[in-house]
Short mmCIF file of C-alpha atoms in Angstrom, two decimals:
data_model
loop_
_atom_site.label_atom_id
_atom_site.label_comp_id
_atom_site.label_asym_id
_atom_site.label_seq_id
_atom_site.Cartn_x
_atom_site.Cartn_y
_atom_site.Cartn_z
CA MET A 94 13.68 -8.18 10.84
CA LYS A 95 11.12 -9.21 8.24
CA PHE A 96 11.12 -6.92 5.21
CA TYR A 97 8.64 -7.25 2.36
CA VAL A 98 9.40 -5.32 -0.83
CA CYS A 99 6.70 -4.81 -3.46
CA ILE A 100 8.12 -4.75 -6.98
CA LYS A 101 6.71 -4.31 -10.47
CA GLN A 102 7.68 -5.26 -14.01
CA VAL A 103 7.55 -2.22 -16.28
CA PRO A 104 8.42 -1.45 -19.91
CA ASP A 105 12.01 -0.39 -20.46
CA VAL A 106 11.84 3.40 -20.77
CA TYR A 107 14.90 3.31 -23.02
CA ALA A 108 13.24 0.97 -25.53
CA PRO A 109 11.94 2.40 -28.82
CA LEU A 110 8.34 3.58 -28.75
CA GLN A 111 5.91 5.39 -30.97
CA ILE A 112 2.40 6.81 -30.77
CA LYS A 113 -0.01 5.78 -33.49
CA ASP A 114 -3.74 6.58 -33.57
CA GLY A 115 -3.68 7.43 -29.88
CA GLN A 116 -2.04 4.12 -28.93
CA LEU A 117 1.39 3.71 -27.35
CA ILE A 118 3.40 1.08 -29.22
CA GLN A 119 6.37 -0.32 -27.32
CA ASP A 120 8.78 -3.19 -27.65
CA ALA A 121 6.85 -5.88 -25.77
CA ASP A 122 10.01 -7.86 -25.02
CA ARG A 123 11.79 -4.99 -23.28
CA ASN A 124 10.51 -5.29 -19.73
CA VAL A 125 12.57 -4.55 -16.62
CA LEU A 126 12.43 -4.25 -12.85
CA ASN A 127 11.08 -0.82 -11.94
CA ALA A 128 14.10 1.32 -11.02
CA TYR A 129 12.48 2.75 -7.87
CA ASP A 130 11.62 -0.76 -6.68
CA ALA A 131 15.21 -1.87 -7.31
CA SER A 132 16.37 0.83 -4.89
CA ALA A 133 13.83 -0.40 -2.33
CA VAL A 134 15.18 -3.97 -2.70
CA GLU A 135 18.75 -2.75 -2.32
CA GLU A 136 18.01 -0.79 0.85
CA ALA A 137 16.10 -3.69 2.42
CA LEU A 138 19.08 -5.97 1.70
CA VAL A 139 21.50 -3.49 3.25
CA LEU A 140 19.39 -3.20 6.42
CA THR A 141 19.01 -6.96 6.85
CA GLU A 142 22.72 -7.46 6.23
CA GLN A 143 23.42 -4.96 9.04
CA HIS A 144 20.78 -6.11 11.53
CA GLY A 145 19.82 -9.62 10.44
CA GLY A 146 16.53 -10.71 8.97
CA GLU A 147 14.87 -11.71 5.73
CA VAL A 148 13.76 -9.92 2.58
CA GLU A 149 10.80 -11.23 0.61
CA VAL A 150 9.75 -9.65 -2.68
CA VAL A 151 6.15 -9.57 -3.88
CA LEU A 152 5.07 -8.95 -7.46
CA ALA A 153 1.59 -8.68 -8.94
CA GLY A 154 1.76 -9.19 -12.68
CA PRO A 155 1.39 -11.61 -15.62
CA GLU A 156 3.19 -14.92 -15.94
CA LYS A 157 6.08 -13.39 -17.87
CA ALA A 158 6.84 -11.08 -14.92
CA LYS A 159 8.40 -14.02 -13.07
CA GLU A 160 11.76 -13.23 -14.67
CA THR A 161 11.65 -9.81 -13.01
CA LEU A 162 10.93 -11.50 -9.68
CA ARG A 163 13.97 -13.70 -10.23
CA LYS A 164 16.16 -10.64 -10.77
CA ALA A 165 15.25 -9.35 -7.29
CA LEU A 166 16.09 -12.80 -5.91
CA ALA A 167 19.40 -12.70 -7.77
CA MET A 168 20.15 -9.40 -6.06
CA GLY A 169 19.88 -11.22 -2.73
CA ALA A 170 16.24 -11.38 -1.67
CA HIS A 171 15.49 -14.62 0.17
CA LYS A 172 12.04 -15.50 -1.13
CA GLY A 173 9.44 -14.34 -3.65
CA THR A 174 5.69 -14.34 -4.11
CA HIS A 175 4.13 -13.97 -7.55
CA ILE A 176 0.50 -12.85 -7.62
CA VAL A 177 -0.39 -13.86 -11.17
CA THR A 178 -2.69 -11.69 -13.25
CA ASN A 179 -3.76 -12.51 -16.79
CA GLY A 180 -1.98 -9.49 -18.23
CA ASP A 181 -5.04 -8.05 -19.94
CA GLU A 182 -6.25 -6.02 -16.98
CA GLU A 183 -5.62 -2.29 -16.96
CA PHE A 184 -5.02 -1.95 -13.24
CA ASP A 185 -4.39 1.47 -11.73
CA SER A 186 -2.71 2.40 -8.44
CA SER A 187 -5.90 1.80 -6.47
CA ALA A 188 -6.32 -1.72 -7.88
CA TYR A 189 -2.69 -2.69 -7.17
CA ALA A 190 -3.00 -1.26 -3.65
CA LYS A 191 -6.10 -3.40 -3.00
CA ILE A 192 -4.42 -6.55 -4.35
CA LEU A 193 -1.30 -6.05 -2.24
CA ALA A 194 -3.26 -5.03 0.87
CA LYS A 195 -5.24 -8.25 0.55
CA PHE A 196 -1.98 -10.21 0.38
CA PHE A 197 -0.56 -8.52 3.48
CA SER A 198 -3.78 -8.69 5.49
CA ASP A 199 -2.76 -11.96 7.22
CA LYS A 200 1.04 -11.56 7.10
CA GLU A 201 3.44 -10.67 9.89
CA TYR A 202 6.25 -8.26 9.09
CA ASP A 203 8.29 -5.39 10.42
CA PHE A 204 8.22 -3.22 7.33
CA ILE A 205 6.89 -3.06 3.78
CA SER A 206 8.69 -1.01 1.20
CA CYS A 207 8.25 -0.19 -2.48
CA GLY A 208 9.40 2.34 -5.02
CA LYS A 209 7.87 5.79 -4.69
CA GLN A 210 6.42 5.39 -8.20
CA SER A 211 6.57 3.13 -11.25
CA GLN A 212 8.27 4.07 -14.48
CA ASP A 213 5.26 3.29 -16.65
CA THR A 214 2.70 5.62 -15.02
CA ASP A 215 4.72 7.79 -12.60
CA ALA A 216 1.55 8.02 -10.49
CA GLY A 217 3.28 7.50 -7.13
CA LEU A 218 0.06 6.51 -5.33
CA ALA A 219 0.01 2.75 -4.71
CA GLY A 220 2.28 2.78 -1.64
CA SER A 221 0.30 5.44 0.20
CA MET A 222 -3.00 3.80 -0.71
CA MET A 223 -1.76 0.44 0.54
CA ALA A 224 -0.65 1.99 3.84
CA GLU A 225 -4.11 3.50 4.29
CA LEU A 226 -5.84 0.18 3.55
CA LEU A 227 -3.57 -1.63 6.04
CA ASP A 228 -3.78 1.21 8.60
CA LEU A 229 0.01 1.51 8.73
CA PRO A 230 2.22 4.49 9.57
CA TYR A 231 4.23 5.40 6.49
CA ALA A 232 6.68 7.81 4.90
CA THR A 233 7.18 8.56 1.21
CA ASN A 234 10.07 9.48 -1.08
CA ALA A 235 12.74 8.15 1.26
CA VAL A 236 16.37 8.88 0.37
CA ASP A 237 17.92 7.16 3.41
CA LEU A 238 16.86 4.54 5.96
CA LYS A 239 18.29 3.68 9.38
CA PHE A 240 16.98 0.99 11.75
CA SER A 241 17.24 0.99 15.53
CA ASP A 242 15.14 -0.48 18.39
CA GLY A 243 12.25 -1.51 16.14
CA THR A 244 11.98 1.90 14.48
CA LEU A 245 12.88 2.94 10.95
CA THR A 246 14.34 6.44 10.77
CA VAL A 247 13.48 7.79 7.36
CA LYS A 248 15.15 10.73 5.64
CA ARG A 249 12.69 11.85 2.98
CA GLN A 250 12.94 14.49 0.30
CA GLY A 251 10.19 17.03 0.80
CA ASP A 252 9.14 20.01 -1.30
CA ALA A 253 11.15 22.42 0.83
CA GLY A 254 14.13 20.35 1.95
CA GLN A 255 14.67 17.04 3.69
CA GLU A 256 12.63 15.73 6.60
CA ILE A 257 13.50 13.12 9.25
CA ILE A 258 10.60 10.85 10.27
CA ASP A 259 10.50 7.88 12.64
CA VAL A 260 8.26 5.05 11.39
CA PRO A 261 7.46 2.40 14.04
CA SER A 262 7.05 -1.29 13.23
CA PRO A 263 4.96 -2.42 11.47
CA GLY A 264 5.16 0.38 8.92
CA LEU A 265 5.57 1.20 5.25
CA VAL A 266 7.99 3.34 3.29
CA THR A 267 8.27 4.28 -0.39
CA CYS A 268 11.79 4.75 -1.77
CA SER A 269 13.37 7.20 -4.18
CA ASN A 270 15.88 5.99 -6.73
CA ASP A 271 18.22 8.67 -5.35
CA MET A 272 18.62 6.48 -2.26
CA ASN A 273 21.35 4.16 -3.57
CA ASP A 274 22.85 2.36 -6.54
CA PRO A 275 21.20 -1.09 -6.69
CA ARG A 276 23.69 -3.94 -6.86
CA ILE A 277 24.11 -5.82 -10.13
CA PRO A 278 23.37 -9.53 -9.64
CA SER A 279 26.49 -11.68 -9.75
CA LEU A 280 26.66 -14.96 -11.65
CA LYS A 281 26.51 -16.76 -8.29
CA GLY A 282 23.44 -14.75 -7.31
CA ILE A 283 21.73 -15.57 -10.61
CA MET A 284 22.38 -19.28 -10.15
CA GLN A 285 21.20 -19.21 -6.53
CA SER A 286 18.00 -17.35 -7.52
CA LYS A 287 16.84 -20.38 -9.49
CA ARG A 288 16.77 -22.43 -6.28
CA LYS A 289 15.07 -19.85 -4.07
CA PRO A 290 11.41 -20.46 -3.20
CA VAL A 291 8.72 -18.59 -5.12
CA ASP A 292 5.07 -18.92 -4.12
CA THR A 293 2.63 -18.51 -7.00
CA ILE A 294 -0.95 -17.50 -6.27
CA SER A 295 -3.83 -16.25 -8.40
CA LEU A 296 -6.15 -13.35 -7.72
CA ASP A 297 -8.90 -15.88 -7.04
CA ASP A 298 -6.70 -17.70 -4.51
CA LEU A 299 -6.06 -14.35 -2.87
CA GLY A 300 -9.73 -13.39 -2.88
CA ALA A 301 -8.86 -10.16 -4.66
CA ASP A 302 -11.10 -10.17 -7.72
CA ILE A 303 -10.79 -6.58 -8.95
CA SER A 304 -13.76 -5.57 -11.09
CA SER A 305 -13.60 -2.87 -13.74
CA ASP A 306 -15.72 -0.66 -11.48
CA GLU A 307 -12.93 -0.67 -8.88
CA VAL A 308 -10.38 0.73 -11.33
CA LYS A 309 -10.69 4.46 -10.68
CA THR A 310 -8.56 5.79 -13.53
CA LYS A 311 -8.34 4.74 -17.16
CA VAL A 312 -5.96 5.77 -19.94
CA LEU A 313 -8.02 7.15 -22.81
CA GLY A 314 -5.17 7.65 -25.27
CA PHE A 315 -1.73 9.06 -25.93
CA GLU A 316 -0.52 12.01 -27.94
CA GLU A 317 2.81 13.56 -28.77
CA LYS A 318 4.18 16.22 -26.47
CA PRO A 319 3.37 19.62 -28.02
CA GLU A 320 6.29 21.64 -29.28
CA ARG A 321 7.44 24.38 -26.97
CA GLU A 322 6.54 27.89 -28.05
CA ALA A 323 9.42 30.12 -29.03
CA GLY A 324 10.65 32.42 -26.29
CA LYS A 325 10.76 36.19 -26.41
CA LYS A 326 14.04 37.98 -26.91
CA TYR A 327 14.57 41.49 -25.54
CA GLU A 328 17.16 43.98 -26.70
CA GLY A 329 18.15 47.27 -25.21
CA GLU A 330 19.40 48.68 -21.93
CA PRO A 331 19.28 46.38 -18.87
CA ASP A 332 16.97 48.70 -16.88
CA GLU A 333 14.55 48.95 -19.76
CA ILE A 334 14.56 45.18 -20.33
CA ALA A 335 13.97 44.56 -16.61
CA ARG A 336 10.89 46.83 -16.64
CA GLU A 337 9.47 45.10 -19.71
CA VAL A 338 10.00 41.63 -18.23
CA ALA A 339 8.47 42.66 -14.89
CA GLN A 340 5.44 44.10 -16.70
CA LEU A 341 5.07 40.90 -18.74
CA LEU A 342 5.21 38.71 -15.63
CA ASP A 343 2.65 40.93 -13.91
CA THR A 344 0.10 41.59 -16.65
CA GLU A 345 0.30 38.50 -18.86
CA GLU A 346 1.65 35.67 -16.70
CA ASN A 347 0.17 36.82 -13.35
CA VAL A 348 3.16 35.61 -11.36
CA ILE A 349 3.93 38.89 -9.55
#
């Protein structure tokens, strides 16, 4: 089984940050493997350990993102590909989907997986967009994967409970971080990762020159989360309070 996992380097959400003049200021040295992608790597490793096969991780990002690629290799992935960007681009989900779809256009694989979203934008769109560009069957927000007879049985978390979907090969799945607890790389794994092959290609090599016109969404600025308004407190008999709350929900909030 050939499993490709798309990963991303993101800012550490636990690092100090501040908003100044509409700009988000973060610790530039605190970058990590996206947590949702780490779960996707873990699940791909588990499946290939059970059924045989190979896991290759693919990352589109600046030169410094190679250390994040190495972490996935230290977890147990067999090979990596680094699609190098200059780091100044403000790519959105659509742009990343086009870059990755271009990479996969001439590849053979059983399944592609990635995190359901990235910690920096929480958009949750790139996986679905990539599946559409590659014309692949796909399932999103997976919390469990099982493989049998060339088919991936996906348990996904829906809005109204869990759903079971069969995804034939080749296919794509996006993974929730509720799926598993990603393994922590061992010292042996870290040492072995330094000897594992990593292909490095540029956007020009890939033929995926993304112009500013192809980036569909742009961040205009950041602002602090507004303070929550104080709630209303009711006193009196329970029946009287219930009538007042019901009237409020009906006339002011329009939820009844």
